[in-house]
């Protein structure tokens, strides 16, 4: 659509920044993983403090990631957070105590500082409000149409066409 997109990840080995452009024109920047999981490397900190990426808006995917909180505090630009279900009751029950501490220490400030929170459903909006009280939440559903649940007959035909035995356990992930 004519926008310049940069995707940043903390995945590079060593101390150097890996920088490339995909065939689709997306600028990929891989930053060194921090030696201590809760702290940004000097390289990453300098990159965000200096606004070297020249982003107009930043979009953080997921929650409970300390480096996201740190980057958000360094930015002098607006940011959006997409929690992707992180504040559902089921998710909050896992590692409950750790998440309560994280919420008090980092997450409330992180979410309240966001220009917007991106929820996929109205239910997710309600979960974010219950979690930290923020109201700047936009519901933008995933761009896929709902489909009817297939009948047992349709499932059997699909499994046969794909060569999947009727007793095989199949996991499907759409992310």
Coordinates of C-alpha atoms in Angstrom, one line a residue:
X1 CA 0.0 0.0 0.0
X2 CA 3.0 2.3 -0.3
X3 CA 4.0 2.2 3.4
X4 CA 7.5 1.4 4.5
X5 CA 7.4 -1.4 7.0
X6 CA 10.2 -2.5 9.3
X7 CA 10.0 -5.6 11.4
X8 CA 12.3 -5.8 14.5
X9 CA 13.0 -9.0 16.4
X10 CA 15.4 -9.9 19.1
X11 CA 16.8 -13.0 17.4
X12 CA 20.3 -12.3 16.1
X13 CA 23.3 -14.1 17.6
X14 CA 26.4 -12.3 18.6
X15 CA 26.5 -8.5 19.0
X16 CA 25.8 -7.2 15.5
X17 CA 22.5 -6.0 14.1
X18 CA 21.3 -8.2 11.1
X19 CA 19.7 -6.0 8.5
X20 CA 18.0 -7.1 5.3
X21 CA 15.0 -6.4 3.0
X22 CA 12.7 -9.2 1.9
X23 CA 11.4 -9.7 -1.6
X24 CA 8.2 -8.1 -0.5
X25 CA 10.1 -4.9 0.5
X26 CA 9.8 -5.4 4.3
X27 CA 12.9 -4.2 6.2
X28 CA 13.9 -6.8 8.7
X29 CA 16.1 -5.8 11.6
X30 CA 17.3 -8.5 14.0
X31 CA 18.8 -7.2 17.2
X32 CA 21.1 -9.1 19.5
X33 CA 19.3 -11.0 22.2
X34 CA 19.9 -9.5 25.5
X35 CA 22.3 -11.4 27.8
X36 CA 20.0 -10.8 30.7
X37 CA 16.4 -11.4 29.5
X38 CA 15.0 -8.3 31.2
X39 CA 17.5 -5.8 29.9
X40 CA 18.0 -4.4 26.4
X41 CA 21.5 -4.7 24.9
X42 CA 23.4 -1.4 24.5
X43 CA 23.0 -1.8 20.8
X44 CA 19.2 -2.1 20.9
X45 CA 18.9 0.7 23.5
X46 CA 20.9 3.1 21.3
X47 CA 18.9 2.1 18.3
X48 CA 15.6 3.1 19.9
X49 CA 16.9 6.1 21.8
X50 CA 18.3 7.6 18.6
X51 CA 15.2 6.9 16.6
X52 CA 17.5 5.3 14.0
X53 CA 14.5 3.2 12.6
X54 CA 12.6 6.4 12.0
X55 CA 9.3 4.8 12.7
X56 CA 6.1 6.8 12.9
X57 CA 4.2 4.3 14.9
X58 CA 5.4 1.0 16.6
X59 CA 3.3 -2.1 16.9
X60 CA 4.0 -4.6 19.7
X61 CA 2.6 -8.1 19.3
X62 CA 1.9 -10.0 22.4
X63 CA 2.3 -9.2 26.1
X64 CA 4.4 -10.2 29.1
X65 CA 7.6 -9.5 27.1
X66 CA 10.0 -7.3 29.2
X67 CA 11.9 -6.0 26.1
X68 CA 8.6 -4.6 24.7
X69 CA 8.1 -2.6 27.9
X70 CA 11.6 -1.3 27.8
X71 CA 11.4 -0.3 24.1
X72 CA 8.1 1.4 24.7
X73 CA 9.6 3.6 27.4
X74 CA 12.5 4.6 25.1
X75 CA 10.2 5.6 22.2
X76 CA 9.2 9.2 21.7
X77 CA 6.6 7.9 19.2
X78 CA 3.1 6.4 19.6
X79 CA 2.8 2.6 19.9
X80 CA 0.0 0.0 19.6
X81 CA -0.2 -3.2 21.6
X82 CA -1.9 -6.4 20.3
X83 CA -2.2 -8.7 23.2
X84 CA -3.4 -11.8 21.2
X85 CA -5.3 -13.3 24.1
X86 CA -2.7 -12.7 26.8
X87 CA -5.2 -11.3 29.2
X88 CA -7.8 -14.0 28.9
X89 CA -8.7 -15.7 32.2
X90 CA -7.1 -18.9 31.0
X91 CA -3.8 -17.2 30.1
X92 CA -3.7 -15.2 33.4
X93 CA -4.1 -18.4 35.4
X94 CA -0.8 -19.8 34.0
X95 CA 2.1 -18.4 36.1
X96 CA -0.5 -16.4 38.0
X97 CA 1.8 -14.9 40.7
X98 CA 4.5 -14.0 38.2
X99 CA 1.9 -12.2 36.0
X100 CA 0.5 -10.3 39.0
X101 CA 3.9 -9.0 39.8
X102 CA 4.6 -8.2 36.2
X103 CA 1.3 -6.4 35.9
X104 CA 2.0 -4.2 38.9
X105 CA 5.7 -3.5 38.0
X106 CA 5.4 -3.0 34.2
X107 CA 2.3 -3.9 32.3
X108 CA -0.2 -1.2 33.6
X109 CA 2.2 1.6 32.6
X110 CA 3.0 -0.1 29.2
X111 CA -0.7 -0.5 28.3
X112 CA -1.8 2.9 29.6
X113 CA 1.1 4.5 27.6
X114 CA -0.1 2.9 24.3
X115 CA -1.8 5.0 21.7
X116 CA -4.2 2.2 21.3
X117 CA -4.7 -1.5 22.2
X118 CA -5.7 -3.7 19.3
X119 CA -8.3 -6.4 20.4
X120 CA -9.5 -9.0 17.9
X121 CA -12.9 -9.4 19.6
X122 CA -15.3 -7.6 22.0
X123 CA -14.5 -10.3 24.5
X124 CA -10.8 -9.5 24.3
X125 CA -11.6 -5.8 24.8
X126 CA -13.5 -6.7 28.0
X127 CA -10.5 -8.7 29.2
X128 CA -8.1 -5.8 28.7
X129 CA -10.4 -3.4 30.5
X130 CA -10.8 -5.9 33.4
X131 CA -7.0 -6.4 33.5
X132 CA -5.9 -2.7 33.7
X133 CA -8.8 -0.4 33.1
X134 CA -7.6 1.1 29.8
X135 CA -10.3 2.2 27.4
X136 CA -8.3 3.2 24.3
X137 CA -9.1 -0.2 22.7
X138 CA -9.9 -0.7 19.1
X139 CA -11.6 -4.0 18.0
X140 CA -10.4 -5.0 14.6
X141 CA -11.2 -8.7 13.8
X142 CA -8.9 -10.9 11.9
X143 CA -9.6 -10.6 8.2
X144 CA -11.1 -14.1 7.7
X145 CA -14.7 -15.0 7.2
X146 CA -16.3 -17.3 9.6
X147 CA -17.1 -20.8 8.3
X148 CA -19.6 -23.4 9.4
X149 CA -18.2 -26.2 11.4
X150 CA -17.8 -29.2 9.1
X151 CA -20.0 -32.2 9.6
X152 CA -18.5 -35.6 10.5
X153 CA -19.1 -36.7 6.9
X154 CA -17.3 -33.6 5.5
X155 CA -14.4 -34.2 8.0
X156 CA -14.0 -37.8 6.8
X157 CA -14.0 -36.7 3.2
X158 CA -11.3 -34.0 3.9
X159 CA -9.2 -36.4 5.9
X160 CA -9.3 -39.0 3.1
X161 CA -8.4 -36.4 0.5
X162 CA -5.4 -35.3 2.6
X163 CA -4.3 -38.9 3.4
X164 CA -5.0 -38.4 7.2
X165 CA -6.0 -41.6 9.0
X166 CA -9.4 -41.3 10.9
X167 CA -7.7 -41.9 14.3
X168 CA -4.8 -39.4 13.7
X169 CA -4.8 -36.4 16.1
X170 CA -4.4 -33.2 14.1
X171 CA -3.4 -29.9 15.5
X172 CA -4.1 -26.8 13.5
X173 CA -2.6 -23.4 14.4
X174 CA -3.5 -20.2 12.7
X175 CA -1.4 -17.3 13.9

